[in-house]
Coordinates of N, CA, C and O and ligand atoms in Angstrom, one line a residue:
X130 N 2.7 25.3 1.4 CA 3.8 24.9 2.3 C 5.0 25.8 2.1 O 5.8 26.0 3.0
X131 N 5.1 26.3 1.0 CA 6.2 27.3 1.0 C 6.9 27.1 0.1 O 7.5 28.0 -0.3
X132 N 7.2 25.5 -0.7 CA 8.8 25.1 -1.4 C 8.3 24.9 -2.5 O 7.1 25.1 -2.6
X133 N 9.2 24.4 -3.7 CA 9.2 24.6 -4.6 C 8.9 23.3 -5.2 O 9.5 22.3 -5.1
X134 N 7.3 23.4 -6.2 CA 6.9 21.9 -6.5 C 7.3 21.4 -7.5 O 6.8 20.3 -7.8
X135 N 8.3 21.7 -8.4 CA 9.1 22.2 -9.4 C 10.2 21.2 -8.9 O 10.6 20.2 -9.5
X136 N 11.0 22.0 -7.4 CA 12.1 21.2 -7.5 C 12.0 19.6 -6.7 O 12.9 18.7 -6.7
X137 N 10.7 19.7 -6.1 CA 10.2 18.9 -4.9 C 9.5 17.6 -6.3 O 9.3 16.5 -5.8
X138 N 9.4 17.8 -7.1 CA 8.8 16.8 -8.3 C 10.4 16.2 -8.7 O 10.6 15.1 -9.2
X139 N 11.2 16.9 -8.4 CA 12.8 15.8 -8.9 C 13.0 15.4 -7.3 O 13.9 14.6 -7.4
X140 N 12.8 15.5 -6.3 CA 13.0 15.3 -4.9 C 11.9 13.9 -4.8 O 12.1 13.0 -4.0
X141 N 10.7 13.8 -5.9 CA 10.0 12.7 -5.2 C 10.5 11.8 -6.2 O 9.7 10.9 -6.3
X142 N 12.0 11.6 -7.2 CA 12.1 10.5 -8.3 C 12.3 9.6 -6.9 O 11.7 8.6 -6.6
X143 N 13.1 9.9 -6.1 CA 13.7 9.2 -5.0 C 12.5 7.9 -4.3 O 12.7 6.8 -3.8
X144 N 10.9 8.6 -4.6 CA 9.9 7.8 -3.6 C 9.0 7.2 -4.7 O 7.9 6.6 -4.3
X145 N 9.4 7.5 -6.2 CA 8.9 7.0 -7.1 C 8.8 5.5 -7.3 O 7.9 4.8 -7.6
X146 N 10.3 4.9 -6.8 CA 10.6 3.0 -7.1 C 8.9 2.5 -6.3 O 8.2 1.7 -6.8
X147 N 8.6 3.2 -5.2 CA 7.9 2.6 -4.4 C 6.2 3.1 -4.3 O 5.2 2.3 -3.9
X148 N 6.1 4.7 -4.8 CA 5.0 5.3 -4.7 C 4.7 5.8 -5.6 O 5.6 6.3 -6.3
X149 N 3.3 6.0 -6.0 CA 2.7 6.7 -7.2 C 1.7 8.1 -6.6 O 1.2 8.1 -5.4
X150 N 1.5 9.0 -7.3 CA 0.4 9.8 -7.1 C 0.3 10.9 -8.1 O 1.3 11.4 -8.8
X151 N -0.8 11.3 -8.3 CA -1.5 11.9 -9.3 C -2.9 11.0 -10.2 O -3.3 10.1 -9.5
X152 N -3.4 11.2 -11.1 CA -4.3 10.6 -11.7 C -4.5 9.3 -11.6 O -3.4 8.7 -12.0
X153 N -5.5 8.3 -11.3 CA -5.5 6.9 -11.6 C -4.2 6.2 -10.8 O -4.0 5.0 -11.0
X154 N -3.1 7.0 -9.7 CA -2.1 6.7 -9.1 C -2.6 5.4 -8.5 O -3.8 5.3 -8.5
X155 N -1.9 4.2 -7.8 CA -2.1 2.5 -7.5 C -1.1 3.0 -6.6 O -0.2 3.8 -6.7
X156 N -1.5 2.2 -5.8 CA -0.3 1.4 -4.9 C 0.2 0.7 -5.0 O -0.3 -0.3 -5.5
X157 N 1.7 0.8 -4.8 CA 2.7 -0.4 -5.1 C 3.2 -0.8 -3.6 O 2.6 -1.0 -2.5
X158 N 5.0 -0.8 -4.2 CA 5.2 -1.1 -2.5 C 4.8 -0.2 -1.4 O 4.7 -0.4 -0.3
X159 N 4.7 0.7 -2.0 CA 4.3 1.8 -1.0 C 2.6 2.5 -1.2 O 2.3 2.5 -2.3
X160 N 1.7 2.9 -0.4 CA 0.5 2.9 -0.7 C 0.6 4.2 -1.9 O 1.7 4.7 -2.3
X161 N -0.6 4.7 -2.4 CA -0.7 5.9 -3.4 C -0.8 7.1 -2.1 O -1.3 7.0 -1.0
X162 N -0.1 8.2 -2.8 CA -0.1 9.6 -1.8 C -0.9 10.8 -2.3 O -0.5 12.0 -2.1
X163 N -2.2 10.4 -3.0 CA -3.0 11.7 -3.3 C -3.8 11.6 -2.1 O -4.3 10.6 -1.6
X164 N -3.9 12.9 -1.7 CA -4.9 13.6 -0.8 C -4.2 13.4 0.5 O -4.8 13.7 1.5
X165 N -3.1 13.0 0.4 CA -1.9 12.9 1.7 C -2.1 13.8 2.9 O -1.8 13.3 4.0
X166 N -2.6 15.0 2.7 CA -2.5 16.2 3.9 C -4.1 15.8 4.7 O -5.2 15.8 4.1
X167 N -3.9 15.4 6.0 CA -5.7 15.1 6.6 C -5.2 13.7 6.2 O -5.9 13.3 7.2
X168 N -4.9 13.1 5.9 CA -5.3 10.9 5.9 C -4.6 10.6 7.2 O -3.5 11.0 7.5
X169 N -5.3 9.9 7.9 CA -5.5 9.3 9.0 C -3.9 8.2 8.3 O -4.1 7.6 7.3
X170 N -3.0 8.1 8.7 CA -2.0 7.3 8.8 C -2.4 6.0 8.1 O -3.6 6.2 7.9
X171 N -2.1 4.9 7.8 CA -2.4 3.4 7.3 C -3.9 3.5 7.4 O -4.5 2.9 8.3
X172 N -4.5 4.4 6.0 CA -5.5 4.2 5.7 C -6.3 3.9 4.7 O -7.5 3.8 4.7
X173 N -5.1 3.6 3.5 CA -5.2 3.9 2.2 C -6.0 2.2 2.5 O -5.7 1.3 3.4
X174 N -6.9 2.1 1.6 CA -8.1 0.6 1.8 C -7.5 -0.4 0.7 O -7.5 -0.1 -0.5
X175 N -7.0 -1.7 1.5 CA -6.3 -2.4 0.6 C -4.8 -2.9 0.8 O -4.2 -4.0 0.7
X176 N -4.6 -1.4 1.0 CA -2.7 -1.8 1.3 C -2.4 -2.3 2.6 O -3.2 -1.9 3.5
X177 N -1.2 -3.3 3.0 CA -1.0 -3.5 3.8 C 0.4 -3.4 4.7 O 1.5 -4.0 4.8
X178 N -0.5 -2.3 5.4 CA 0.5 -1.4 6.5 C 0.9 -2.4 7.3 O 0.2 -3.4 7.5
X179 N 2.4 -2.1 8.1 CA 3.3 -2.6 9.3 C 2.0 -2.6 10.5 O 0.8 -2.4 10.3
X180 N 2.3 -2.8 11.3 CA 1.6 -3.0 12.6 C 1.7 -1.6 13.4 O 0.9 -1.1 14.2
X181 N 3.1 -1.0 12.9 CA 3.6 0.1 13.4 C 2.9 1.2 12.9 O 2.5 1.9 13.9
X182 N 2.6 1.6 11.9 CA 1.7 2.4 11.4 C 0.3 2.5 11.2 O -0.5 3.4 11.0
X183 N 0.4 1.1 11.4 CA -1.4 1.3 11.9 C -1.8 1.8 13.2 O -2.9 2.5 13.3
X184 N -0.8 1.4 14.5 CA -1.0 2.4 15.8 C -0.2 3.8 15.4 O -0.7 4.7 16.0
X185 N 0.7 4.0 14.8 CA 0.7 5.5 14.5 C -0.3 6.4 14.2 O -0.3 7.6 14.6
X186 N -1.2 5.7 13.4 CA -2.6 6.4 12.8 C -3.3 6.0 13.9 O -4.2 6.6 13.3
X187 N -3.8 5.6 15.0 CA -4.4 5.6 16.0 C -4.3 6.9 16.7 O -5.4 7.3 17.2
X188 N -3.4 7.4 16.9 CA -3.1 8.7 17.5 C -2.6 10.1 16.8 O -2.2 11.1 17.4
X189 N -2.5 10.0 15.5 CA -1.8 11.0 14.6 C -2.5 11.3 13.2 O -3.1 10.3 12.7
X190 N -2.6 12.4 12.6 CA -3.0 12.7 11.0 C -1.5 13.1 10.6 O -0.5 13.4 11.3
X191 N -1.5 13.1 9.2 CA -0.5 13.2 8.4 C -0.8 15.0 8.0 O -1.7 15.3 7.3
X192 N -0.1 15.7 8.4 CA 0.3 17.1 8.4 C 1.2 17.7 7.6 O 1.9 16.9 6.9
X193 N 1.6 18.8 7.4 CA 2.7 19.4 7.2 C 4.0 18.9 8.2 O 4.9 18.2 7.8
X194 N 3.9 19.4 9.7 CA 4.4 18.6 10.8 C 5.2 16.9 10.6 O 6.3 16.5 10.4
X195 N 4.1 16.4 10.9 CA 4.0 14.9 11.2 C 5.0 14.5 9.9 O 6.1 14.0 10.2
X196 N 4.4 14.7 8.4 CA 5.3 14.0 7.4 C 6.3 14.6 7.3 O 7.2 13.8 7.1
X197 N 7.0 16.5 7.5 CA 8.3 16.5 7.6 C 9.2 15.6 8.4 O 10.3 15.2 7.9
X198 N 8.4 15.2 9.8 CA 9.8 14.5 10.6 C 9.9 13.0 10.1 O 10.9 12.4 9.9
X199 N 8.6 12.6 9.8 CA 8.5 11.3 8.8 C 9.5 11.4 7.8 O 10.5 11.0 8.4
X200 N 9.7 11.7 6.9 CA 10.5 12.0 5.7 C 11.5 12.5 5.9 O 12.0 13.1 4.9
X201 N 12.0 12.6 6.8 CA 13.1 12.9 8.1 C 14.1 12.0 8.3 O 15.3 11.8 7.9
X202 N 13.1 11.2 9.2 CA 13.6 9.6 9.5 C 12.7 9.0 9.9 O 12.3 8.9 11.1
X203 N 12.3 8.7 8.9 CA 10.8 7.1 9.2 C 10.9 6.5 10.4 O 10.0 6.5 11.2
X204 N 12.3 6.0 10.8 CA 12.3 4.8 11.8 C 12.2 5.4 13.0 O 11.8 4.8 14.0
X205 N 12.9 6.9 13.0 CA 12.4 7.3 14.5 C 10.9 8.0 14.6 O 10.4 8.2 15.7
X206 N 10.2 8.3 13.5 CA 8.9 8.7 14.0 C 8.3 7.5 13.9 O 7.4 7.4 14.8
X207 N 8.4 6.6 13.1 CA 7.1 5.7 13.5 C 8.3 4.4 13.6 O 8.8 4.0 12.6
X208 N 8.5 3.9 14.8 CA 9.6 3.1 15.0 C 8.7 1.6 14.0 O 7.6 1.6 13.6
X209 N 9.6 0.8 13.8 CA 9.5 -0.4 13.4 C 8.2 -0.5 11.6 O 7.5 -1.4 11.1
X210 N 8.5 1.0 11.1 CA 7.8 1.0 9.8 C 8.5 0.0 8.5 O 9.7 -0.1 8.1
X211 N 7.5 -0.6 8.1 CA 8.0 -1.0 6.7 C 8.9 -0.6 5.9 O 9.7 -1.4 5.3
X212 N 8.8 0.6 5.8 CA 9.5 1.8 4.6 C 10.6 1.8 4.3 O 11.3 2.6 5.0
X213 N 11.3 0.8 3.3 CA 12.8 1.1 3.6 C 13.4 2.0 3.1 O 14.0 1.8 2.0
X214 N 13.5 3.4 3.6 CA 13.6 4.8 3.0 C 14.7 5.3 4.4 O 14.6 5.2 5.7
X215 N 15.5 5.7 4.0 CA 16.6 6.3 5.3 C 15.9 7.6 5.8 O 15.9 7.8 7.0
X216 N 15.4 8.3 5.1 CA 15.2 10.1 5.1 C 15.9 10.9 4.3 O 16.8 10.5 3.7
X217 N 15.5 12.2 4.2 CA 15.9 13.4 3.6 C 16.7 14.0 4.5 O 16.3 14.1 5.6
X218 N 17.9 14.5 4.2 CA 18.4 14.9 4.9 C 17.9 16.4 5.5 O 17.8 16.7 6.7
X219 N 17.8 17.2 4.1 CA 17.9 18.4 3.9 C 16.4 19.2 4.1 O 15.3 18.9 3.6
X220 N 16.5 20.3 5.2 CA 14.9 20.5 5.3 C 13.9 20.8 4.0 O 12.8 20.5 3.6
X221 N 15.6 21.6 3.3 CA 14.6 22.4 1.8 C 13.8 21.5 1.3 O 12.6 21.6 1.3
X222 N 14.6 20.0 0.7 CA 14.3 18.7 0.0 C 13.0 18.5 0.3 O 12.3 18.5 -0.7
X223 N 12.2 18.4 1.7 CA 11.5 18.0 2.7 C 10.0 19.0 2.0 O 9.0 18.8 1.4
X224 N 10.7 20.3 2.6 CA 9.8 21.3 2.4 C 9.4 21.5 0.3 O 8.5 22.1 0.0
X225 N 9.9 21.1 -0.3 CA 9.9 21.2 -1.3 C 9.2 19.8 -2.0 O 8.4 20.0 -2.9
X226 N 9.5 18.6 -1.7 CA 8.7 17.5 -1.6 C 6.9 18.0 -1.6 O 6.1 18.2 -2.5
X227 N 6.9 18.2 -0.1 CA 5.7 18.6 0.4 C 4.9 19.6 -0.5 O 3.7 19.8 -0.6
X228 N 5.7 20.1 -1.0 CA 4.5 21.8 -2.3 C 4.6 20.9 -3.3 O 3.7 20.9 -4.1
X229 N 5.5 20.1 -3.6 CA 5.0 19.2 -4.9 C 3.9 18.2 -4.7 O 3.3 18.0 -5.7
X230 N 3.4 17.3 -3.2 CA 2.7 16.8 -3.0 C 0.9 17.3 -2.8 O -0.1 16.8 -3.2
X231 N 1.1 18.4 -2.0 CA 0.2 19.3 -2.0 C -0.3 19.0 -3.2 O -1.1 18.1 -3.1
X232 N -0.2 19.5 -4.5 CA -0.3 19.8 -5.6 C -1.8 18.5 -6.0 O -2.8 18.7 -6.7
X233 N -1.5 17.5 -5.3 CA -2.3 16.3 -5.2 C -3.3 16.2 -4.2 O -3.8 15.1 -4.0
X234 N -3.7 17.1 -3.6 CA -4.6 17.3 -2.4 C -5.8 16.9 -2.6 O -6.3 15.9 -2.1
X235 N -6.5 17.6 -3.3 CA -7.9 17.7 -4.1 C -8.0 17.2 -5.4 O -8.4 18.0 -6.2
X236 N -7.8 15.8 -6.0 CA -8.0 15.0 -7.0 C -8.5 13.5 -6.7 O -8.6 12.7 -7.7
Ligands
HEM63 C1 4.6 4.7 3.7 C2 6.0 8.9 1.7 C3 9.9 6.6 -0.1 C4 7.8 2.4 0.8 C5 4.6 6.0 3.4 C6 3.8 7.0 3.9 C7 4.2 8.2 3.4 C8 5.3 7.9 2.5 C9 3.6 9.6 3.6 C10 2.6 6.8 4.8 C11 1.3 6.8 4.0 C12 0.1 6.4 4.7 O1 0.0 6.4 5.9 O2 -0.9 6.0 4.0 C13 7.2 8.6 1.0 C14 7.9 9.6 0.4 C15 9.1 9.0 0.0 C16 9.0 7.6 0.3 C17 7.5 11.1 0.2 C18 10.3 9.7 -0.7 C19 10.9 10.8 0.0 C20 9.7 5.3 0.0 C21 10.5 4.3 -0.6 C22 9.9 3.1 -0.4 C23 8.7 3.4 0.4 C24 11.7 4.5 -1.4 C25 10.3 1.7 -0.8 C26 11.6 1.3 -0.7 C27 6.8 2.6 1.7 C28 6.0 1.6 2.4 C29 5.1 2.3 3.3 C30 5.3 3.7 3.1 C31 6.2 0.1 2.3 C32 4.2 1.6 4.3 C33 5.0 1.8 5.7 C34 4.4 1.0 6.8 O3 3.3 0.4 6.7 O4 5.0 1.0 7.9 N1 5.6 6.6 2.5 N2 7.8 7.4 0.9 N3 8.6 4.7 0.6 N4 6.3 3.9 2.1 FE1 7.1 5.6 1.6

């Protein structure tokens, strides 16, 4: 993706209260985010997604795309989400998130 997984691993302490990912990662308040790139939206088996994100995943995969504007601002891409997360403001943050999540793709 281009950014830095380095700086993007102090960018996710922010989504840590709520999400886990890497080895043996659980869902908490937030579902677990390994293999994030390609998951079908409110898919993770178990957790229990808004109503809103489960029709977002009816018509969307989680991309490079799709999670930048997500992680953006939740409430305007997927109106009426659970997530009480405001957004990133900053694209780098965003883009730099994302090369540290990557990192979790294939595990
Ligand atoms: C959902 C990422 C911060 C709670 C999601 C999803 C992603 C994500 C990609 C959708 C996952 C899926 O469809 O399986 C992130 C990232 C964060 C962050 C990267 C930091 C930048 C937070 C925080 C909280 C939180 C701080 C808790 C206060 C949730 C919840 C959902 C969710 C409850 C389910 C939303 C729904 O069903 O509408 N998050 N998140 N997240 N996240 Fe986060």
């Amino acid at each position: 993706t281009g950014g830095d997984p380095e700086a993007g691993e102090r960018v996710f302490r922010r989504c840590a209260a709520c999400h886990a990912v890497g080895e043996d990662a659980q869902s908490r308040v937030g579902p677990e985010l390994n293999q994030l790139f390609g998951r079908v939206p409110a898919s993770v088996e178990g957790f229990s997604y808004s109503t809103a994100m489960q029709e977002f995943g009816e018509t969307n995969v989680w991309d490079t795309e799709t999670l930048h504007a997500y992680l953006q601002a939740p409430r305007d891409v997927v109106p009426g989400t659970k997530m009480a997360f405001p957004g990133l403001r900053k694209d780098e943050e965003v883009v730099d998130l994302l090369a540290y999540l990557a990192q979790y793709d294939d595990e």
